[in-house]
XYZ file of C-alpha atoms in Angstrom:
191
model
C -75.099 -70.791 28.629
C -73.371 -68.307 26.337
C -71.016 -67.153 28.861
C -69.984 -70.847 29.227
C -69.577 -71.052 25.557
C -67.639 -67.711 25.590
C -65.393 -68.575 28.270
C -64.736 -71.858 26.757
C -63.851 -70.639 23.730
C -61.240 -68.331 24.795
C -59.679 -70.911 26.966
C -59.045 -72.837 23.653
C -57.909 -69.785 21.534
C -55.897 -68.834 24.604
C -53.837 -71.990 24.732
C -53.025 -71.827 21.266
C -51.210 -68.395 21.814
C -47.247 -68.423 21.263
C -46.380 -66.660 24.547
C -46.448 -69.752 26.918
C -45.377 -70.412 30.513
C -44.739 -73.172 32.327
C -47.145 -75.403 34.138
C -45.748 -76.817 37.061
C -46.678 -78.017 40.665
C -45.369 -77.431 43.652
C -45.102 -81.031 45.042
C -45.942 -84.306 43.941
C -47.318 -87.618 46.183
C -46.804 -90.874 44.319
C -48.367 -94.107 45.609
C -48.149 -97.937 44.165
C -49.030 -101.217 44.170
C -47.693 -103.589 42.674
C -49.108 -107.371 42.266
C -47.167 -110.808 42.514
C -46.955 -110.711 38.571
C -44.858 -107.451 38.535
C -48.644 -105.208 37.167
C -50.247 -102.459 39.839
C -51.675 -99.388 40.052
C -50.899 -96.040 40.885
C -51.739 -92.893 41.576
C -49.890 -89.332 40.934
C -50.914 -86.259 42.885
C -49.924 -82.799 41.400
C -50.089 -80.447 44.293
C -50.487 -76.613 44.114
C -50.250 -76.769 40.349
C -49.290 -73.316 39.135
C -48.184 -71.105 36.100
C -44.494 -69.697 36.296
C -44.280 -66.426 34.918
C -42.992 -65.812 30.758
C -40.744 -63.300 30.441
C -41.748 -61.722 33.972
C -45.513 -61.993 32.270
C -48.119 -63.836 34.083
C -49.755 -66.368 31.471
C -51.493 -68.365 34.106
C -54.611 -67.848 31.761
C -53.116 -69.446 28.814
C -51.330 -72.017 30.894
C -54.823 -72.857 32.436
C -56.078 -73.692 28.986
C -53.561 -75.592 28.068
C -53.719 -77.563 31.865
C -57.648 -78.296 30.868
C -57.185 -78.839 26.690
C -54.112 -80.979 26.873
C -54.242 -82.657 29.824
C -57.254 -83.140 31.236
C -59.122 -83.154 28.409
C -56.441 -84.263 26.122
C -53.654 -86.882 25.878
C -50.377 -85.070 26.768
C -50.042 -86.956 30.577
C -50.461 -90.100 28.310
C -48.286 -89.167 25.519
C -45.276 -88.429 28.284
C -46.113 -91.718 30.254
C -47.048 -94.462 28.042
C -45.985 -96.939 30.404
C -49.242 -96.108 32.545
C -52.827 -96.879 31.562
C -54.770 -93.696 32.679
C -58.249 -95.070 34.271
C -59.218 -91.155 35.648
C -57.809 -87.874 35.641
C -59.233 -85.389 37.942
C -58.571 -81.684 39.362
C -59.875 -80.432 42.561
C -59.608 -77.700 45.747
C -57.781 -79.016 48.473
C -56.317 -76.609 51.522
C -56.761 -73.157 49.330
C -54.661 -74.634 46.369
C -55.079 -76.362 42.609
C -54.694 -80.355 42.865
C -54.399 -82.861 39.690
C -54.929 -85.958 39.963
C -53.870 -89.254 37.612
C -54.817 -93.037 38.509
C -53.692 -95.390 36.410
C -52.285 -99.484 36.054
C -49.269 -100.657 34.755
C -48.654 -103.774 32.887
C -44.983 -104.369 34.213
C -43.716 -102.347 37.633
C -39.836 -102.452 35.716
C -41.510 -99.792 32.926
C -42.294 -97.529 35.447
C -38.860 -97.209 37.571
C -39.436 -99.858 39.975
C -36.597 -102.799 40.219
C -37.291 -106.080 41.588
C -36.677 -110.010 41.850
C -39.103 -111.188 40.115
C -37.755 -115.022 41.336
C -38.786 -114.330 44.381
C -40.955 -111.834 46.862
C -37.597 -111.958 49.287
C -35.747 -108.973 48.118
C -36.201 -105.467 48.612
C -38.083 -103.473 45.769
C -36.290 -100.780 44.466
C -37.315 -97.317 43.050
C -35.064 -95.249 40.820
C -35.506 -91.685 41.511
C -32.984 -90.045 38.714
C -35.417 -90.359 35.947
C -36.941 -87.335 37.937
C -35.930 -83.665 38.329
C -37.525 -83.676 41.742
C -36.345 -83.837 45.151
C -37.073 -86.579 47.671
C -39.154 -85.217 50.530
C -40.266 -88.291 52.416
C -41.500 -91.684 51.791
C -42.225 -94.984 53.301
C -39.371 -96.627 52.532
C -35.759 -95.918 52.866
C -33.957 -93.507 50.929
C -30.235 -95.042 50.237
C -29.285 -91.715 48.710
C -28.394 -90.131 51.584
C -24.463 -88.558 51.497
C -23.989 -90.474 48.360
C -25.371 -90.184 44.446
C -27.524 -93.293 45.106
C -30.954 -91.694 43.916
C -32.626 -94.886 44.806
C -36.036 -95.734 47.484
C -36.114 -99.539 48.956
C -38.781 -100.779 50.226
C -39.339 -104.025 52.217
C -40.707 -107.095 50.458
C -44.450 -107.052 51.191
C -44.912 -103.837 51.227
C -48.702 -103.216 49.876
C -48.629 -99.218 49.334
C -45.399 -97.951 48.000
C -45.333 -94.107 48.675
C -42.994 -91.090 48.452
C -43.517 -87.243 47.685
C -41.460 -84.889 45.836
C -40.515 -81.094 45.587
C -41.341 -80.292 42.129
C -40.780 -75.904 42.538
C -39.698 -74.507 45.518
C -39.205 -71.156 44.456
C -42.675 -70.037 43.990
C -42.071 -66.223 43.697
C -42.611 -66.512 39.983
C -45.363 -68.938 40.402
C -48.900 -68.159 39.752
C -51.431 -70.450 41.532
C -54.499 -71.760 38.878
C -57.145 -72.177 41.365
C -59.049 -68.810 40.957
C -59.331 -69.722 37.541
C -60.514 -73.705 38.186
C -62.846 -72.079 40.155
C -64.171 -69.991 37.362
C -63.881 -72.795 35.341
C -66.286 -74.802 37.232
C -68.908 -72.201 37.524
C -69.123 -71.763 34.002
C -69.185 -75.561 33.214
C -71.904 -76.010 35.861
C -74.286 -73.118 34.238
């Protein structure tokens, strides 16, 4: 019990340290539905979330705490998204790497980047992907970007799960993975 306590407590003071990294992930899987009234739900994977080195330091430690004080235990995902409704937030081990996970529902599918016809379920939904610093790596639907600046996914009306993944980092030689210390994490919240 005191090592929990211990180990909690420097995760906290830890996070509140000046020198700070970068949490980032390596990709990203979205997936959406969206309802005849323009609502839905969603779902954000972060995968292979990691800590990118400070000044060639590695402050994975401090970028863990702030992973588990801000976000997961805190408000920042719903500070930067307000658009979404967060019903669960989750982190897990999934093929040797760090996964986040976000679910959440949406009052109105044009606050979150989708475009539509909201006359009519004829028309091709549309996804705008230039809001994002990411790169397309596949999806569902069709990507119109293709040899042009068109940053933009269709998919065909009726479509019931709207899906694409993204590169987030794909340099990772200055990347620290966070799982070693999830896993510590967990041990000492399970004690």
């Amino acid at each position: 019990m005191y090592l929990k306590k211990l180990f909690t407590f420097a995760v906290v003071i830890l996070a509140a340290i000046v020198i700070t990294g970068c949490l980032t992930t390596e990709t990203k899987e979205y997936r959406f539905k969206i309802n005849q009234d323009g609502s839905g739900e969603g779902k954000i994977k972060f995968i292979n979330i990691v800590s990118e080195e400070d000044e060639e330091q590695d402050v994975s430690f401090n970028d863990f705490g702030e992973l588990i004080s801000d976000y997961m235990e805190g408000h920042t995902f719903e500070t930067d998204n307000p658009h979404y409704e967060v019903l669960d937030k989750r982190l897990y081990e999934e093929n040797g790497v760090l996964v986040g996970e976000v679910s959440f529902k949406f009052v109105h599918a044009d606050s979150v980047g989708f475009l539509r016809n909201t006359d009519c379920d004829c028309a091709p939904l549309l996804y705008y992907l230039g809001s994002l610093s990411e790169t397309l790596l596949e999806t569902n639907g069709e990507y119109l970007g293709l040899g042009r600046d068109f940053p933009i996914i269709q998919w065909p009306a009726g479509t019931e799960e709207l899906f694409f993944k993204t590169s987030v980092k794909e340099d990772m030689s200055d990347a620290h993975g966070l799982l070693p210390l999830y896993q510590t994490w967990l041990e000492n919240k399970e004690e």
